[in-house]
């Protein structure tokens, strides 16, 4: 009788342990990119997003180091573009306040160089964002659509389940 009670309690503990070990699987929804003229818009969970910086939450929730690295490079290069633009704005304001202090050649060369550097850094940053999005969407497409699970509950028996996942 003691042996049966021991095996019963042991099987209950094992089955409880198996239930506790189930991993929580987060659903990754794909991000669609829409080109409208010179602007890109993104669709995530049926919501249209204009600013690519708003994609930070879904991209970093994927917990993939390659996605995180590419998106963080994108953010750093966007900050660099802001600083470069502020240098050009500073030169413009200074030349407006003190018109004789800044020569035309210096003014136009500074503004032109800032514009060229901004175009180059913007192109590179969009390359990093596209790399992060393609990696994220490849992870989103790897989710199994139909899965078969067999669970055993120790002495109580086993169950068979057929799961169908579909992202709405």
PDB file of C-alpha atoms in Angstrom:
ATOM      1  CA  UNK A   1       0.000   0.000   0.000  1.00  0.00           C
ATOM      2  CA  UNK A   2       2.845   2.397   0.819  1.00  0.00           C
ATOM      3  CA  UNK A   3       4.516   1.669  -2.502  1.00  0.00           C
ATOM      4  CA  UNK A   4       1.320   2.450  -4.443  1.00  0.00           C
ATOM      5  CA  UNK A   5       0.865   5.683  -2.509  1.00  0.00           C
ATOM      6  CA  UNK A   6       4.492   6.592  -3.189  1.00  0.00           C
ATOM      7  CA  UNK A   7       4.111   5.970  -6.959  1.00  0.00           C
ATOM      8  CA  UNK A   8       0.834   7.891  -7.052  1.00  0.00           C
ATOM      9  CA  UNK A   9       2.374  10.918  -5.338  1.00  0.00           C
ATOM     10  CA  UNK A  10       5.490  10.633  -7.498  1.00  0.00           C
ATOM     11  CA  UNK A  11       3.442  10.575 -10.730  1.00  0.00           C
ATOM     12  CA  UNK A  12       1.402  13.580  -9.549  1.00  0.00           C
ATOM     13  CA  UNK A  13       4.594  15.526  -8.834  1.00  0.00           C
ATOM     14  CA  UNK A  14       6.079  14.613 -12.221  1.00  0.00           C
ATOM     15  CA  UNK A  15       2.919  15.649 -14.055  1.00  0.00           C
ATOM     16  CA  UNK A  16       2.791  18.958 -12.163  1.00  0.00           C
ATOM     17  CA  UNK A  17       6.436  19.525 -13.022  1.00  0.00           C
ATOM     18  CA  UNK A  18       5.726  18.909 -16.699  1.00  0.00           C
ATOM     19  CA  UNK A  19       2.893  21.429 -16.674  1.00  0.00           C
ATOM     20  CA  UNK A  20       5.124  24.013 -15.013  1.00  0.00           C
ATOM     21  CA  UNK A  21       7.868  23.594 -17.624  1.00  0.00           C
ATOM     22  CA  UNK A  22       5.751  24.727 -20.559  1.00  0.00           C
ATOM     23  CA  UNK A  23       7.380  27.702 -22.205  1.00  0.00           C
ATOM     24  CA  UNK A  24       5.352  30.781 -22.974  1.00  0.00           C
ATOM     25  CA  UNK A  25       5.484  31.342 -26.704  1.00  0.00           C
ATOM     26  CA  UNK A  26       4.961  34.920 -27.787  1.00  0.00           C
ATOM     27  CA  UNK A  27       3.266  35.376 -31.118  1.00  0.00           C
ATOM     28  CA  UNK A  28       5.271  37.387 -33.614  1.00  0.00           C
ATOM     29  CA  UNK A  29       3.119  39.226 -36.131  1.00  0.00           C
ATOM     30  CA  UNK A  30       4.713  40.218 -39.445  1.00  0.00           C
ATOM     31  CA  UNK A  31       5.348  43.859 -40.308  1.00  0.00           C
ATOM     32  CA  UNK A  32       4.333  44.921 -43.800  1.00  0.00           C
ATOM     33  CA  UNK A  33       6.085  47.804 -45.525  1.00  0.00           C
ATOM     34  CA  UNK A  34       4.081  50.074 -47.860  1.00  0.00           C
ATOM     35  CA  UNK A  35       5.787  52.553 -50.187  1.00  0.00           C
ATOM     36  CA  UNK A  36       3.803  55.753 -50.812  1.00  0.00           C
ATOM     37  CA  UNK A  37       5.810  58.099 -52.988  1.00  0.00           C
ATOM     38  CA  UNK A  38       9.023  58.862 -51.123  1.00  0.00           C
ATOM     39  CA  UNK A  39       7.576  57.787 -47.768  1.00  0.00           C
ATOM     40  CA  UNK A  40       7.384  54.338 -46.215  1.00  0.00           C
ATOM     41  CA  UNK A  41       4.507  53.291 -44.015  1.00  0.00           C
ATOM     42  CA  UNK A  42       4.389  50.132 -41.951  1.00  0.00           C
ATOM     43  CA  UNK A  43       1.435  47.929 -41.026  1.00  0.00           C
ATOM     44  CA  UNK A  44       1.646  46.002 -37.757  1.00  0.00           C
ATOM     45  CA  UNK A  45      -1.419  44.237 -36.332  1.00  0.00           C
ATOM     46  CA  UNK A  46      -3.688  46.154 -38.740  1.00  0.00           C
ATOM     47  CA  UNK A  47      -2.319  49.495 -37.562  1.00  0.00           C
ATOM     48  CA  UNK A  48      -0.620  51.890 -39.960  1.00  0.00           C
ATOM     49  CA  UNK A  49       2.595  53.319 -38.530  1.00  0.00           C
ATOM     50  CA  UNK A  50       4.182  56.387 -40.154  1.00  0.00           C
ATOM     51  CA  UNK A  51       7.333  56.669 -38.056  1.00  0.00           C
ATOM     52  CA  UNK A  52       9.775  53.742 -38.269  1.00  0.00           C
ATOM     53  CA  UNK A  53      11.012  54.498 -34.738  1.00  0.00           C
ATOM     54  CA  UNK A  54       7.600  53.335 -33.502  1.00  0.00           C
ATOM     55  CA  UNK A  55       8.556  49.811 -34.605  1.00  0.00           C
ATOM     56  CA  UNK A  56      11.012  49.561 -31.720  1.00  0.00           C
ATOM     57  CA  UNK A  57       8.645  47.652 -29.432  1.00  0.00           C
ATOM     58  CA  UNK A  58       7.700  44.818 -31.822  1.00  0.00           C
ATOM     59  CA  UNK A  59      11.232  44.510 -33.190  1.00  0.00           C
ATOM     60  CA  UNK A  60      12.902  44.300 -29.795  1.00  0.00           C
ATOM     61  CA  UNK A  61      10.221  41.931 -28.425  1.00  0.00           C
ATOM     62  CA  UNK A  62      11.498  39.342 -30.899  1.00  0.00           C
ATOM     63  CA  UNK A  63      14.579  39.031 -28.648  1.00  0.00           C
ATOM     64  CA  UNK A  64      16.882  38.358 -31.567  1.00  0.00           C
ATOM     65  CA  UNK A  65      20.398  39.848 -31.338  1.00  0.00           C
ATOM     66  CA  UNK A  66      20.663  40.451 -35.090  1.00  0.00           C
ATOM     67  CA  UNK A  67      17.391  42.419 -35.152  1.00  0.00           C
ATOM     68  CA  UNK A  68      18.370  44.413 -32.054  1.00  0.00           C
ATOM     69  CA  UNK A  69      21.785  45.289 -33.469  1.00  0.00           C
ATOM     70  CA  UNK A  70      20.418  46.428 -36.841  1.00  0.00           C
ATOM     71  CA  UNK A  71      17.618  48.483 -35.283  1.00  0.00           C
ATOM     72  CA  UNK A  72      19.953  50.137 -32.765  1.00  0.00           C
ATOM     73  CA  UNK A  73      22.317  51.097 -35.615  1.00  0.00           C
ATOM     74  CA  UNK A  74      19.300  52.607 -37.380  1.00  0.00           C
ATOM     75  CA  UNK A  75      18.432  54.657 -34.279  1.00  0.00           C
ATOM     76  CA  UNK A  76      22.031  55.865 -33.821  1.00  0.00           C
ATOM     77  CA  UNK A  77      22.253  56.979 -37.432  1.00  0.00           C
ATOM     78  CA  UNK A  78      18.934  58.844 -37.115  1.00  0.00           C
ATOM     79  CA  UNK A  79      20.376  60.724 -34.123  1.00  0.00           C
ATOM     80  CA  UNK A  80      23.479  61.523 -36.185  1.00  0.00           C
ATOM     81  CA  UNK A  81      21.244  62.943 -38.919  1.00  0.00           C
ATOM     82  CA  UNK A  82      19.539  65.171 -36.356  1.00  0.00           C
ATOM     83  CA  UNK A  83      22.899  66.520 -35.136  1.00  0.00           C
ATOM     84  CA  UNK A  84      24.101  67.198 -38.672  1.00  0.00           C
ATOM     85  CA  UNK A  85      20.868  69.026 -39.472  1.00  0.00           C
ATOM     86  CA  UNK A  86      21.227  71.112 -36.340  1.00  0.00           C
ATOM     87  CA  UNK A  87      24.707  72.218 -37.459  1.00  0.00           C
ATOM     88  CA  UNK A  88      23.247  73.464 -40.722  1.00  0.00           C
ATOM     89  CA  UNK A  89      20.421  75.177 -38.852  1.00  0.00           C
ATOM     90  CA  UNK A  90      22.915  76.834 -36.514  1.00  0.00           C
ATOM     91  CA  UNK A  91      24.921  78.230 -39.433  1.00  0.00           C
ATOM     92  CA  UNK A  92      21.705  79.514 -41.043  1.00  0.00           C
ATOM     93  CA  UNK A  93      20.527  81.237 -37.862  1.00  0.00           C
ATOM     94  CA  UNK A  94      23.963  82.759 -37.248  1.00  0.00           C
ATOM     95  CA  UNK A  95      24.135  84.101 -40.805  1.00  0.00           C
ATOM     96  CA  UNK A  96      20.616  85.548 -40.422  1.00  0.00           C
ATOM     97  CA  UNK A  97      21.458  87.279 -37.130  1.00  0.00           C
ATOM     98  CA  UNK A  98      24.852  88.615 -38.294  1.00  0.00           C
ATOM     99  CA  UNK A  99      24.626  88.917 -42.084  1.00  0.00           C
ATOM    100  CA  UNK A 100      28.170  90.126 -42.791  1.00  0.00           C
ATOM    101  CA  UNK A 101      30.031  87.545 -40.664  1.00  0.00           C
ATOM    102  CA  UNK A 102      29.476  84.434 -42.823  1.00  0.00           C
ATOM    103  CA  UNK A 103      30.630  84.351 -46.448  1.00  0.00           C
ATOM    104  CA  UNK A 104      28.339  82.924 -49.089  1.00  0.00           C
ATOM    105  CA  UNK A 105      30.846  80.248 -50.099  1.00  0.00           C
ATOM    106  CA  UNK A 106      31.176  78.973 -46.525  1.00  0.00           C
ATOM    107  CA  UNK A 107      27.420  79.067 -45.993  1.00  0.00           C
ATOM    108  CA  UNK A 108      26.513  77.154 -49.156  1.00  0.00           C
ATOM    109  CA  UNK A 109      29.353  74.650 -48.809  1.00  0.00           C
ATOM    110  CA  UNK A 110      28.356  73.906 -45.179  1.00  0.00           C
ATOM    111  CA  UNK A 111      24.653  73.539 -45.992  1.00  0.00           C
ATOM    112  CA  UNK A 112      25.425  71.438 -49.096  1.00  0.00           C
ATOM    113  CA  UNK A 113      27.834  69.158 -47.239  1.00  0.00           C
ATOM    114  CA  UNK A 114      25.304  68.692 -44.415  1.00  0.00           C
ATOM    115  CA  UNK A 115      22.613  67.805 -46.947  1.00  0.00           C
ATOM    116  CA  UNK A 116      24.853  65.289 -48.750  1.00  0.00           C
ATOM    117  CA  UNK A 117      25.963  63.643 -45.506  1.00  0.00           C
ATOM    118  CA  UNK A 118      22.334  63.456 -44.348  1.00  0.00           C
ATOM    119  CA  UNK A 119      21.275  61.749 -47.598  1.00  0.00           C
ATOM    120  CA  UNK A 120      24.135  59.240 -47.297  1.00  0.00           C
ATOM    121  CA  UNK A 121      23.509  58.460 -43.605  1.00  0.00           C
ATOM    122  CA  UNK A 122      19.753  58.246 -44.258  1.00  0.00           C
ATOM    123  CA  UNK A 123      20.317  55.689 -47.023  1.00  0.00           C
ATOM    124  CA  UNK A 124      22.556  53.583 -44.795  1.00  0.00           C
ATOM    125  CA  UNK A 125      20.123  53.810 -41.869  1.00  0.00           C
ATOM    126  CA  UNK A 126      17.223  52.643 -44.051  1.00  0.00           C
ATOM    127  CA  UNK A 127      19.404  49.700 -45.113  1.00  0.00           C
ATOM    128  CA  UNK A 128      19.779  48.721 -41.444  1.00  0.00           C
ATOM    129  CA  UNK A 129      16.035  49.105 -40.835  1.00  0.00           C
ATOM    130  CA  UNK A 130      15.210  46.951 -43.857  1.00  0.00           C
ATOM    131  CA  UNK A 131      17.670  44.313 -42.648  1.00  0.00           C
ATOM    132  CA  UNK A 132      15.987  44.258 -39.217  1.00  0.00           C
ATOM    133  CA  UNK A 133      12.514  44.054 -40.787  1.00  0.00           C
ATOM    134  CA  UNK A 134      13.444  41.221 -43.140  1.00  0.00           C
ATOM    135  CA  UNK A 135      14.988  39.227 -40.283  1.00  0.00           C
ATOM    136  CA  UNK A 136      11.921  39.910 -38.103  1.00  0.00           C
ATOM    137  CA  UNK A 137       9.516  38.843 -40.848  1.00  0.00           C
ATOM    138  CA  UNK A 138      11.530  35.681 -41.462  1.00  0.00           C
ATOM    139  CA  UNK A 139      11.144  34.831 -37.764  1.00  0.00           C
ATOM    140  CA  UNK A 140       7.422  35.585 -37.963  1.00  0.00           C
ATOM    141  CA  UNK A 141       6.956  33.221 -40.893  1.00  0.00           C
ATOM    142  CA  UNK A 142       8.718  30.327 -39.110  1.00  0.00           C
ATOM    143  CA  UNK A 143       5.880  29.827 -36.628  1.00  0.00           C
ATOM    144  CA  UNK A 144       4.190  26.478 -37.055  1.00  0.00           C
ATOM    145  CA  UNK A 145       0.677  26.723 -38.410  1.00  0.00           C
ATOM    146  CA  UNK A 146      -0.411  23.227 -37.454  1.00  0.00           C
ATOM    147  CA  UNK A 147       1.180  21.298 -34.622  1.00  0.00           C
ATOM    148  CA  UNK A 148       0.572  17.939 -33.013  1.00  0.00           C
ATOM    149  CA  UNK A 149       1.160  17.591 -29.295  1.00  0.00           C
ATOM    150  CA  UNK A 150       1.339  14.412 -27.267  1.00  0.00           C
ATOM    151  CA  UNK A 151       1.217  14.908 -23.521  1.00  0.00           C
ATOM    152  CA  UNK A 152       1.660  12.160 -21.000  1.00  0.00           C
ATOM    153  CA  UNK A 153       0.337  12.516 -17.500  1.00  0.00           C
ATOM    154  CA  UNK A 154       2.237   9.714 -15.804  1.00  0.00           C
ATOM    155  CA  UNK A 155      -0.050   6.957 -14.575  1.00  0.00           C
ATOM    156  CA  UNK A 156      -3.157   8.892 -15.570  1.00  0.00           C
ATOM    157  CA  UNK A 157      -2.636   8.338 -19.297  1.00  0.00           C
ATOM    158  CA  UNK A 158      -1.817  10.419 -22.328  1.00  0.00           C
ATOM    159  CA  UNK A 159      -3.628  12.926 -24.484  1.00  0.00           C
ATOM    160  CA  UNK A 160      -3.281  13.857 -28.118  1.00  0.00           C
ATOM    161  CA  UNK A 161      -3.981  17.407 -29.309  1.00  0.00           C
ATOM    162  CA  UNK A 162      -4.012  18.975 -32.730  1.00  0.00           C
ATOM    163  CA  UNK A 163      -3.417  22.760 -32.643  1.00  0.00           C
ATOM    164  CA  UNK A 164      -4.021  25.157 -35.476  1.00  0.00           C
ATOM    165  CA  UNK A 165      -2.518  28.633 -35.207  1.00  0.00           C
ATOM    166  CA  UNK A 166      -3.616  31.486 -37.395  1.00  0.00           C
ATOM    167  CA  UNK A 167      -2.661  35.126 -36.930  1.00  0.00           C
ATOM    168  CA  UNK A 168      -5.519  37.511 -37.493  1.00  0.00           C
TER     169      UNK A 168
END
